[in-house]
Coordinates of C-alpha atoms in Angstrom, one line a residue:
Chain A
M99 CA -27.7 154.2 235.7
I100 CA -24.5 153.7 233.8
K101 CA -23.9 154.8 230.2
F102 CA -20.9 153.9 228.1
K103 CA -20.4 156.3 225.3
A104 CA -18.2 155.5 222.4
I105 CA -15.6 153.8 224.6
N106 CA -12.3 152.7 223.0
K107 CA -9.5 151.0 224.9
T108 CA -6.1 150.3 223.3
Y109 CA -3.3 148.9 225.3
N110 CA 0.3 150.2 225.0
D111 CA 1.2 147.2 222.9
G112 CA -1.4 148.4 220.3
H113 CA -3.9 145.7 221.1
Q114 CA -7.4 147.2 220.9
V115 CA -9.6 145.5 223.5
L116 CA -12.7 147.7 223.2
K117 CA -14.0 149.1 220.0
N118 CA -16.5 151.9 220.1
L119 CA -18.5 150.4 222.9
N120 CA -21.9 151.9 223.7
L121 CA -24.0 150.4 226.5
T122 CA -26.6 151.4 229.0
I123 CA -26.9 149.5 232.2
N124 CA -30.3 149.8 233.9
Q125 CA -30.9 150.6 237.5
G126 CA -31.9 147.7 239.8
E127 CA -31.0 145.0 237.3
I128 CA -28.5 142.2 237.1
T129 CA -26.6 142.9 233.8
V130 CA -24.4 140.0 232.8
L131 CA -21.4 140.6 230.5
I132 CA -20.5 137.4 228.8
G133 CA -18.2 136.2 226.0
P134 CA -15.2 134.1 225.3
S135 CA -11.9 135.1 227.0
G136 CA -10.3 138.1 225.6
C137 CA -13.6 139.6 224.5
G138 CA -13.3 142.6 226.7
K139 CA -15.9 141.8 229.3
T140 CA -13.7 142.2 232.3
T141 CA -12.1 145.3 230.9
T142 CA -15.6 146.8 230.4
M143 CA -16.4 146.1 234.0
K144 CA -13.2 147.5 235.4
L145 CA -13.8 150.7 233.5
I146 CA -16.7 151.4 235.8
N147 CA -14.6 151.6 239.0
R148 CA -11.7 153.1 237.1
L149 CA -9.3 150.2 237.6
I150 CA -8.9 150.7 233.9
T151 CA -9.1 154.0 232.1
P152 CA -10.6 154.2 228.6
S153 CA -8.4 155.5 225.7
S154 CA -11.4 157.5 224.5
G155 CA -15.1 158.0 225.2
E156 CA -16.8 158.6 228.5
I157 CA -18.7 156.7 231.1
L158 CA -21.6 158.3 233.0
L159 CA -22.6 157.0 236.4
Q160 CA -25.9 158.5 237.5
D161 CA -25.4 161.2 234.8
E162 CA -22.0 162.1 236.2
N163 CA -18.8 161.5 234.1
I164 CA -16.7 159.2 236.3
A165 CA -13.5 160.7 234.9
N166 CA -14.3 163.8 237.0
L167 CA -14.7 161.8 240.2
D168 CA -12.0 160.9 242.7
P169 CA -11.3 157.2 241.9
I170 CA -11.0 156.2 245.6
K171 CA -14.3 157.8 246.6
L172 CA -15.9 156.3 243.5
R173 CA -14.7 152.8 244.4
R174 CA -16.0 153.1 247.9
K175 CA -19.5 153.7 246.4
I176 CA -19.2 150.6 244.3
G177 CA -19.2 147.0 245.6
Y178 CA -16.5 144.8 244.2
V179 CA -16.4 141.0 244.2
I180 CA -13.6 139.2 242.5
Q181 CA -13.1 135.7 241.2
N182 CA -10.4 134.7 243.8
I183 CA -12.6 136.0 246.6
G184 CA -9.8 138.2 247.8
L185 CA -10.8 138.2 251.5
F186 CA -8.0 139.6 253.7
P187 CA -6.5 136.6 255.4
H188 CA -5.2 138.6 258.4
M189 CA -8.6 140.0 259.3
T190 CA -11.6 138.3 260.9
I191 CA -14.8 137.8 258.9
A192 CA -16.3 140.7 260.7
Q193 CA -13.3 142.9 259.9
N194 CA -13.4 141.8 256.3
V195 CA -17.1 142.7 255.9
A196 CA -16.6 146.0 257.7
V197 CA -13.7 147.1 255.4
V198 CA -15.5 149.7 253.4
P199 CA -17.6 151.1 256.2
R200 CA -14.4 151.5 258.2
L201 CA -12.8 153.3 255.3
L202 CA -15.8 155.6 255.2
K203 CA -15.4 156.0 259.0
W204 CA -18.8 154.8 260.0
D205 CA -19.7 154.7 263.7
K206 CA -18.6 151.5 265.4
K207 CA -22.0 150.5 266.5
E208 CA -23.5 151.0 263.1
I209 CA -20.7 148.9 261.6
N210 CA -21.3 146.0 264.0
A211 CA -25.0 146.1 263.4
K212 CA -24.5 146.0 259.7
V213 CA -22.0 143.2 259.8
D214 CA -24.5 141.0 261.9
E215 CA -27.3 141.9 259.5
L216 CA -25.3 140.9 256.5
L217 CA -24.0 137.7 258.0
N218 CA -27.6 136.7 258.8
L219 CA -28.6 137.6 255.3
V220 CA -26.4 134.8 253.8
G221 CA -27.1 132.3 256.6
L222 CA -23.8 132.7 258.5
D223 CA -24.5 132.9 262.2
P224 CA -22.7 136.0 263.5
N225 CA -22.0 134.4 266.9
I226 CA -20.1 131.6 265.2
Y227 CA -18.5 133.4 262.2
R228 CA -17.8 137.0 263.3
D229 CA -14.4 136.2 264.8
R230 CA -13.2 133.5 262.5
Y231 CA -10.6 133.9 259.9
P232 CA -11.2 133.4 256.2
S233 CA -9.0 130.3 256.1
E234 CA -11.4 128.6 258.5
L235 CA -14.3 128.8 256.1
S236 CA -15.2 126.7 253.1
G237 CA -14.9 128.2 249.6
G238 CA -18.6 128.8 249.3
Q239 CA -18.8 130.5 252.7
Q240 CA -15.8 132.6 251.9
Q241 CA -17.4 133.9 248.7
R242 CA -20.7 134.6 250.6
V243 CA -18.5 136.8 252.8
G244 CA -17.0 138.3 249.7
V245 CA -20.5 139.1 248.4
I246 CA -21.7 140.7 251.6
R247 CA -18.5 142.6 252.0
A248 CA -19.4 144.3 248.7
L249 CA -22.8 145.1 250.1
A250 CA -21.7 146.5 253.4
A251 CA -21.5 150.2 252.6
N252 CA -24.9 150.3 250.7
P253 CA -23.2 150.7 247.4
V254 CA -25.0 152.2 244.4
L255 CA -23.7 149.4 242.3
I256 CA -22.0 146.1 242.6
L257 CA -19.4 144.7 240.2
M258 CA -18.8 141.0 240.2
D259 CA -16.0 139.5 238.2
E260 CA -16.6 135.8 237.7
P261 CA -17.4 135.5 241.4
F262 CA -18.5 131.9 241.4
S263 CA -16.3 130.3 238.8
A264 CA -13.8 129.0 241.3
L265 CA -16.4 127.2 243.4
D266 CA -17.6 123.6 243.2
P267 CA -20.8 123.2 241.2
I268 CA -23.1 122.8 244.3
S269 CA -21.8 125.9 246.0
R270 CA -22.0 127.7 242.7
E271 CA -25.7 126.9 242.3
Q272 CA -26.5 127.8 245.8
L273 CA -24.7 131.2 245.5
Q274 CA -26.4 131.9 242.3
D275 CA -29.8 131.3 243.9
E276 CA -28.8 133.4 246.9
L277 CA -27.6 136.2 244.6
V278 CA -30.9 136.3 242.8
R279 CA -32.8 136.3 246.1
L280 CA -30.5 139.0 247.6
Q281 CA -30.9 141.2 244.6
Q282 CA -34.7 140.9 244.8
E283 CA -34.5 142.0 248.4
I284 CA -32.1 144.9 248.1
K285 CA -32.8 146.0 244.5
T286 CA -29.1 146.9 243.8
T287 CA -27.7 147.3 240.3
I288 CA -25.3 144.5 239.6
V289 CA -22.8 144.1 236.8
F290 CA -21.7 140.5 236.6
V291 CA -19.0 139.1 234.4
T292 CA -19.0 135.4 233.5
H293 CA -18.2 133.0 230.7
D294 CA -20.8 130.5 231.8
M295 CA -24.0 130.8 229.7
D296 CA -26.1 128.7 232.2
E297 CA -25.1 131.1 234.9
A298 CA -26.0 134.1 232.8
I299 CA -29.4 132.7 231.8
K300 CA -30.1 131.9 235.4
I301 CA -29.4 135.2 237.0
A302 CA -29.5 137.9 234.3
D303 CA -32.1 140.5 233.7
T304 CA -30.1 141.6 230.7
I305 CA -27.3 139.6 229.0
V306 CA -24.7 141.5 227.0
I307 CA -22.8 139.1 224.7
M308 CA -19.4 140.4 223.7
K309 CA -16.8 139.3 221.1
D310 CA -13.5 140.9 220.2
G311 CA -14.2 144.1 222.1
E312 CA -17.6 144.6 220.6
I313 CA -21.1 143.9 221.8
V314 CA -22.7 141.3 219.6
Q315 CA -26.1 141.3 221.2
A316 CA -27.7 142.7 224.3
G317 CA -31.1 141.8 225.7
A318 CA -33.2 139.7 228.1
P319 CA -32.1 136.0 228.3
E320 CA -35.4 135.0 226.8
Q321 CA -35.0 137.3 223.9
I322 CA -31.4 136.1 223.2
L323 CA -32.4 132.5 223.3
R324 CA -35.3 133.0 221.0
H325 CA -33.8 135.4 218.6
P326 CA -30.0 135.0 218.5
A327 CA -28.5 137.8 216.5
N328 CA -26.1 135.7 214.5
D329 CA -24.2 132.4 214.3
F330 CA -21.7 133.5 216.9
V331 CA -24.5 134.0 219.5
K332 CA -26.1 130.7 218.4
H333 CA -22.9 128.9 218.8
F334 CA -22.2 130.5 222.1
I335 CA -25.6 129.6 223.5
G336 CA -25.1 126.1 222.3
S337 CA -27.3 124.3 219.8
K338 CA -28.7 121.9 222.4
R339 CA -29.9 124.7 224.6
M340 CA -31.6 126.4 221.7
Q341 CA -33.3 123.2 220.6
S342 CA -34.7 122.6 224.0
V343 CA -35.9 126.2 224.1
Q344 CA -37.6 125.8 220.8
A345 CA -39.1 122.6 221.9
M346 CA -40.4 124.3 225.0
Q347 CA -41.8 127.2 223.2
E348 CA -43.4 125.8 220.1
P349 CA -43.3 122.1 219.3
T350 CA -44.5 121.3 215.8
V351 CA -46.5 118.3 214.8
D352 CA -43.4 116.7 213.4
D353 CA -41.9 116.6 216.9
V354 CA -44.8 114.7 218.2
M355 CA -46.1 112.5 215.4
A356 CA -45.8 108.7 215.3
D357 CA -44.0 108.3 212.0
Q358 CA -44.9 104.7 211.2
P359 CA -48.7 104.5 211.2
A360 CA -50.5 101.5 209.8
V361 CA -51.3 102.1 206.1
I362 CA -53.0 100.1 203.4
Y363 CA -53.3 100.3 199.6
P364 CA -56.8 100.8 198.2
S365 CA -56.5 97.7 196.0
R366 CA -56.4 95.3 199.0
G367 CA -59.4 93.2 200.2
L368 CA -61.3 93.7 203.4
A369 CA -60.1 90.5 205.1
Y370 CA -56.5 91.6 204.7
A371 CA -57.5 95.0 206.2
V372 CA -58.9 93.3 209.3
K373 CA -55.8 91.1 209.7
L374 CA -53.6 94.2 209.5
M375 CA -55.7 96.0 212.1
E376 CA -55.4 92.9 214.4
S377 CA -51.6 92.7 214.0
R378 CA -51.0 96.5 214.5
K379 CA -53.6 96.7 217.2
V380 CA -55.4 99.7 215.7
D381 CA -59.1 100.3 214.8
S382 CA -58.4 102.3 211.6
L383 CA -56.0 102.4 208.7
F384 CA -54.8 105.1 206.4
V385 CA -55.1 104.5 202.7
I386 CA -52.3 105.5 200.5
D387 CA -51.4 105.0 196.9
K388 CA -48.0 103.8 195.5
N389 CA -46.6 107.4 195.7
N390 CA -47.4 107.6 199.4
K391 CA -50.3 110.0 198.7
L392 CA -52.9 110.0 201.4
L393 CA -56.3 109.0 199.9
G394 CA -58.4 108.5 203.0
S395 CA -59.0 106.1 205.9
V396 CA -61.0 103.1 206.8
S397 CA -62.3 102.2 210.2
I398 CA -63.1 98.8 211.5
Y399 CA -66.8 99.7 211.6
Q400 CA -66.9 100.6 207.9
I401 CA -65.2 97.3 207.0
L402 CA -67.5 95.2 209.2
D403 CA -70.5 96.9 207.5
Q404 CA -69.5 95.6 204.1
Y405 CA -67.5 92.5 205.2
K406 CA -69.9 89.9 203.8
D407 CA -69.5 91.1 200.3
E408 CA -66.2 89.4 199.2
T409 CA -65.8 91.5 196.1
K410 CA -65.4 94.7 198.0
L411 CA -62.0 96.3 198.3
V412 CA -60.6 98.9 200.6
A413 CA -61.2 101.5 197.9
D414 CA -64.9 100.9 198.1
V415 CA -65.3 101.4 201.8
M416 CA -62.8 104.1 202.6
K417 CA -63.7 107.6 203.3
P418 CA -61.5 110.6 202.4
A419 CA -59.7 112.1 205.4
P420 CA -61.6 115.3 206.1
H421 CA -58.9 116.9 208.3
V422 CA -55.2 116.9 207.7
V423 CA -52.4 119.2 208.8
L424 CA -49.3 120.2 206.9
S425 CA -46.0 119.1 208.2
G426 CA -44.4 122.0 210.2
T427 CA -47.7 123.1 211.7
S428 CA -47.5 123.9 215.4
L429 CA -48.7 121.3 217.7
S430 CA -51.2 123.6 219.4
A431 CA -53.0 124.3 216.2
A432 CA -53.3 120.6 215.4
L433 CA -54.5 119.8 218.9
N434 CA -57.1 122.6 218.6
L435 CA -58.4 121.1 215.4
M436 CA -58.5 117.6 216.9
N437 CA -60.5 119.0 219.9
E438 CA -62.9 120.9 217.7
H439 CA -63.8 117.9 215.6
Q440 CA -63.6 115.3 218.3
L441 CA -60.8 113.4 216.4
S442 CA -58.8 110.6 218.0
N443 CA -56.0 111.2 215.6
M444 CA -54.8 113.6 212.9
P445 CA -52.8 112.7 209.8
I446 CA -49.9 114.9 208.8
V447 CA -49.1 115.5 205.2
K448 CA -46.5 117.2 203.1
Q449 CA -47.1 119.1 199.9
E450 CA -49.0 116.9 197.3
H451 CA -50.8 115.2 200.1
Q452 CA -47.8 113.0 200.9
F453 CA -48.6 111.1 204.0
V454 CA -45.8 111.5 206.6
G455 CA -47.2 110.6 210.0
L456 CA -49.9 110.7 212.5
I457 CA -50.7 112.5 215.8
T458 CA -52.5 110.4 218.3
R459 CA -53.3 111.1 221.9
G460 CA -50.7 108.5 222.8
S461 CA -47.9 110.2 220.8
V462 CA -48.7 113.6 222.4
I463 CA -48.5 112.1 225.8
S464 CA -45.2 110.4 225.2
H465 CA -43.7 113.6 223.8
M466 CA -44.8 115.5 226.9
T467 CA -43.4 112.9 229.2
E468 CA -40.0 113.0 227.4
L469 CA -40.0 116.8 227.6
Y470 CA -40.7 117.2 231.3
T471 CA -38.7 114.3 232.6
S472 CA -35.4 115.0 230.9
E473 CA -33.5 118.0 232.1
H474 CA -32.8 119.9 228.9
I475 CA -32.7 123.3 230.6
G476 CA -29.7 124.4 232.6
G477 CA -28.0 121.1 232.3
E478 CA -24.7 119.8 231.3
I479 CA -24.1 121.9 228.2
H480 CA -21.6 124.7 228.5
A481 CA -20.8 127.3 226.1
V482 CA -17.8 126.7 224.0
H483 CA -15.1 129.3 224.4
Chain B
M276 CA 40.9 114.8 286.6
P277 CA 42.1 117.4 284.1
F278 CA 38.6 117.9 282.8
T279 CA 37.0 118.8 286.1
N280 CA 40.0 121.0 286.8
T281 CA 39.4 122.9 283.6
I282 CA 35.8 123.5 284.5
S283 CA 36.4 124.7 288.0
S284 CA 39.2 127.0 286.9
F285 CA 36.9 128.3 284.2
L286 CA 34.2 129.0 286.7
Q287 CA 36.6 130.7 288.9
F288 CA 37.8 132.8 286.0
L289 CA 34.2 133.8 285.2
Q290 CA 33.7 134.9 288.8
E291 CA 36.8 137.1 288.7
R292 CA 36.2 138.6 285.2
Y293 CA 32.5 138.8 284.9
P294 CA 32.4 142.7 284.9
D295 CA 34.7 142.6 281.8
I296 CA 32.5 140.0 280.2
L297 CA 29.4 142.2 280.8
V298 CA 31.0 145.3 279.4
A299 CA 32.1 143.3 276.3
T300 CA 28.5 141.9 275.9
R301 CA 27.1 145.4 276.1
E302 CA 29.5 146.6 273.4
H303 CA 28.7 143.6 271.3
L304 CA 25.0 144.2 271.5
T305 CA 25.4 147.9 270.8
I306 CA 27.3 147.2 267.6
S307 CA 24.8 144.5 266.4
V308 CA 21.7 146.5 267.2
I309 CA 22.8 149.7 265.6
S310 CA 23.9 148.0 262.4
I311 CA 20.7 146.0 262.2
L312 CA 18.5 149.0 262.9
L313 CA 20.2 151.0 260.2
S314 CA 20.0 148.3 257.6
T315 CA 16.3 147.6 258.5
L316 CA 15.6 151.3 258.1
I317 CA 17.1 151.3 254.6
A318 CA 16.3 147.8 253.3
V319 CA 12.7 147.4 254.3
P320 CA 11.5 150.6 252.6
V321 CA 13.6 149.9 249.6
G322 CA 12.2 146.4 249.4
M323 CA 8.7 147.7 249.7
Y324 CA 9.3 150.3 247.0
L325 CA 10.8 147.7 244.6
A326 CA 8.0 145.2 245.1
N327 CA 5.4 147.9 244.2
N328 CA 7.3 149.1 241.2
K329 CA 7.9 147.3 238.0
I330 CA 11.0 149.1 236.9
K331 CA 13.2 146.2 235.8
W332 CA 16.5 147.9 235.6
L333 CA 16.1 149.3 239.1
H334 CA 15.4 145.9 240.5
S335 CA 18.6 144.4 239.0
A336 CA 20.7 147.4 239.9
V337 CA 19.7 147.4 243.6
F338 CA 20.1 143.6 243.9
S339 CA 23.4 143.6 242.2
I340 CA 24.8 146.3 244.6
A341 CA 23.4 144.5 247.6
N342 CA 24.9 141.2 246.3
L343 CA 28.3 142.9 245.7
F344 CA 28.5 143.9 249.4
Q345 CA 27.8 140.4 250.4
T346 CA 30.7 139.0 248.3
I347 CA 33.4 141.2 249.8
P348 CA 35.3 139.1 252.4
S349 CA 34.6 140.5 255.8
L350 CA 38.2 141.0 256.8
A351 CA 38.9 142.8 253.6
L352 CA 35.9 145.0 254.0
L353 CA 37.0 146.0 257.5
A354 CA 40.4 146.8 256.2
I355 CA 39.0 149.0 253.4
L356 CA 36.8 150.8 255.9
L357 CA 39.6 151.6 258.4
P358 CA 41.1 154.5 256.4
L359 CA 37.6 155.9 255.9
F360 CA 36.2 155.6 259.4
G361 CA 39.3 155.2 261.6
I362 CA 39.5 152.7 264.4
G363 CA 36.5 151.9 266.7
M364 CA 32.9 151.1 266.4
K365 CA 32.2 153.1 263.3
P366 CA 33.8 150.9 260.7
A367 CA 32.5 147.8 262.4
I368 CA 28.9 149.1 262.4
F369 CA 29.2 150.2 258.8
A370 CA 30.5 146.9 257.6
L371 CA 27.8 144.9 259.4
F372 CA 25.2 147.3 258.1
L373 CA 26.3 146.5 254.6
Y374 CA 26.1 142.8 255.2
A375 CA 22.7 143.0 256.7
I376 CA 21.1 144.9 253.9
L377 CA 20.8 142.1 251.4
P378 CA 19.0 139.4 253.4
I379 CA 16.5 142.0 254.8
L380 CA 16.0 143.5 251.4
R381 CA 15.5 140.1 249.8
N382 CA 13.0 138.9 252.4
T383 CA 11.0 142.1 252.3
Y384 CA 10.8 141.9 248.6
A385 CA 9.8 138.2 248.7
G386 CA 7.3 139.0 251.4
F387 CA 5.6 141.6 249.2
Q388 CA 5.8 139.4 246.2
S389 CA 4.1 136.6 248.2
V390 CA 1.0 138.7 248.8
D391 CA -1.8 137.4 246.6
Q392 CA -2.2 140.0 243.8
S393 CA -5.9 139.4 243.8
I394 CA -6.1 140.5 247.4
V395 CA -4.3 143.7 246.6
E396 CA -6.6 144.2 243.6
A397 CA -9.6 143.6 245.8
A398 CA -8.4 146.3 248.2
K399 CA -7.8 148.7 245.3
G400 CA -11.2 148.0 243.9
M401 CA -12.9 148.6 247.2
G402 CA -11.3 152.0 247.6
Y403 CA -8.1 151.6 249.6
S404 CA -5.7 154.4 248.8
A405 CA -2.2 153.4 247.9
S406 CA -0.8 154.0 251.4
Q407 CA -3.8 152.3 253.0
R408 CA -3.1 149.3 250.8
L409 CA 0.6 149.3 251.7
F410 CA 0.1 149.6 255.5
S411 CA -3.1 147.7 256.2
I412 CA -2.9 145.0 253.6
Q413 CA 0.5 144.4 252.1
L414 CA 2.7 145.1 255.1
P415 CA 0.8 142.9 257.6
L416 CA 0.7 140.1 255.0
A417 CA 4.4 140.4 254.1
F418 CA 5.4 140.7 257.8
P419 CA 6.1 137.0 258.5
Y420 CA 8.6 137.0 255.6
I421 CA 10.2 140.3 256.7
M422 CA 10.3 139.0 260.3
S423 CA 12.0 135.7 259.3
G424 CA 14.6 137.6 257.3
L425 CA 15.2 139.8 260.2
R426 CA 15.6 137.0 262.6
M427 CA 18.1 135.2 260.4
T428 CA 20.0 138.4 259.8
I429 CA 20.1 139.3 263.5
V430 CA 21.5 135.9 264.4
Y431 CA 24.4 136.0 262.0
I432 CA 25.2 139.7 262.5
I433 CA 25.5 139.0 266.3
S434 CA 28.0 136.2 265.5
W435 CA 29.9 138.3 263.0
T436 CA 30.2 141.1 265.4
T437 CA 33.0 139.2 267.1
L438 CA 35.1 140.3 264.1
A439 CA 34.6 143.9 265.2
A440 CA 37.4 143.5 267.7
L441 CA 39.9 143.5 264.9
V442 CA 39.2 147.1 264.2
G443 CA 39.2 148.0 267.9
A444 CA 35.4 148.2 268.3
G445 CA 35.4 145.9 271.4
G446 CA 32.7 143.4 272.0
L447 CA 32.9 139.8 272.8
G448 CA 35.4 139.3 270.0
Q449 CA 37.8 141.4 272.1
L450 CA 37.9 138.6 274.7
I451 CA 38.7 136.1 272.1
V452 CA 41.4 138.2 270.5
S453 CA 43.0 139.0 273.8
G454 CA 42.7 135.3 274.8
I455 CA 44.7 134.3 271.7
G456 CA 47.2 137.1 272.3
V457 CA 48.0 136.1 275.9
N458 CA 47.3 132.4 275.3
K459 CA 44.6 132.3 277.9
Q460 CA 42.0 129.7 276.8
E461 CA 39.5 130.7 279.4
L462 CA 39.2 134.1 277.8
V463 CA 38.7 132.6 274.4
L464 CA 36.1 130.2 275.8
A465 CA 34.3 132.9 277.7
G466 CA 34.0 135.1 274.6
A467 CA 32.8 132.3 272.3
L468 CA 30.3 131.0 274.8
A469 CA 28.9 134.4 275.5
A470 CA 28.5 135.1 271.8
I471 CA 26.8 131.8 271.3
L472 CA 24.5 132.3 274.2
L473 CA 23.6 135.8 273.0
T474 CA 22.8 134.5 269.6
V475 CA 20.6 131.7 270.8
L476 CA 18.8 133.9 273.3
T477 CA 18.1 136.6 270.8
D478 CA 16.7 134.1 268.4
Q479 CA 14.4 132.6 271.0
I480 CA 13.2 136.0 272.1
L481 CA 12.5 137.0 268.5
G482 CA 10.7 133.8 267.8
F483 CA 8.5 134.4 270.8
I484 CA 7.7 137.9 269.7
E485 CA 7.0 136.7 266.2
K486 CA 4.5 134.1 267.5
R487 CA 2.7 136.6 269.8
V488 CA 2.4 139.3 267.2
F489 CA 1.5 137.2 264.2
R490 CA -0.5 134.3 265.6
K491 CA -3.4 136.1 264.1
V492 CA -2.1 136.2 260.6
K493 CA -3.3 133.0 259.1
A494 CA -2.3 133.1 255.5
N495 CA -4.2 130.5 253.5

């Protein structure tokens, strides 16, 4: 769809905003350019409709070098939505939406039909809103009009420059949802500039992260979250968001385990063992030595079998633990093992058989509860910039 | 009662002399309208051009010259223009034209500056050509400013036109000057009242037009 080839942009004051930029934007996708301010994301976008001319390099739009096209004709093929909405205050909503079709000298009937269709598309009743002026609409409604104005002339491509950043959070969320829905309906290519990582993750098919005029990483949101290219990307995504993604994708046994299970030394007597089970409300104990090394386990049944013999110690009745998992093992592997061997719990050890904790059915459930009731994803964390 | 006497004698005077007053009013309007039209024709395009250009020295040069005209005392300016244009309407029109340039220029410029740059940029990004941007976006949005500048200028140019009588251009000022010369207070009063009336009336008419034409422009 769009190819940037070795683009450089240096301003007259010598400041280089883009450094050898190479980028391909795919047809029918939402591509989000993101980065801290001054990273060149807006400049990159404005190169496409020739509001800015590159110092060197070329840009191909549908295999045509845009430098050879008439900028005014080019811009009429490309939808444009800006941060400050930019509706024309002296025109009605219908006139605003019809701006580009009018420039292209469409038939009046055709224009009217298109305006009504588009207003309906974003839930603005044409009978009510057609003849209103922008100042009579709320910010969210105005930017809806801004978006459909960009769609009016069936553009090959839509550029959106931080279109929702000036809106209140509720309108912003709504418009993001609507944009995703619209895009699925009309399958247009959209290039979207933002500095809000939550927004990018929510709407993007491809995220392009930029810094100091260079692309740091480009890829699907999922790919970037799972495999950030470097510390800058990690930092930009935000550590909390990464943690939650990791937790979602592959919790380890360490995330889930109960880390203070009931333990007993092998030298203790059986009566003490029973007391301990009573007080901890468990039916088995793990046996460890002074170095915290896991030796085995005893269950209440094994103890009761030998209870009458007062000379017996825990060491005499315990059984070695047949199944253990190493710390750092994925939870799914541990759960499979528990399922396979019909175990109610699973001890977790470090190297040298050091006992560190225990997975029980209860600990798994409480972990899951925590994960699904707290809103880790898409929450309050914003990228630092 | 001397007061009622004054009024009735003034009314009688009006009745006798109203053709002269009408002629003077017509001359007065001619001088004002021509000078304002000329200065509008010059100042509005210049203001538009300046607002869309970022050439600093040109801005300061133009505004300094316009300011300079404004600072010359009106009597002195008329005196300077006499040898150049002779006696009559020409020097008067030229002087008033110079005075009207600055306020119209300033307001045009301010009007264009007031247009939200993001709106202009949106228009550019959507494929408006430079002249389409100028005439269908910037000009309509700047118009309330231009109009208020024009209204203000028209009002004071009409009142200054009374000075035109000093260079033999006629107008309502002529009634006042003659009235002083022959010590006839009715003449002075008639000239002054007519000038005031003309100013107020013009202002009202312009205000009405402004409302009718621009009630649709609802800047945020």
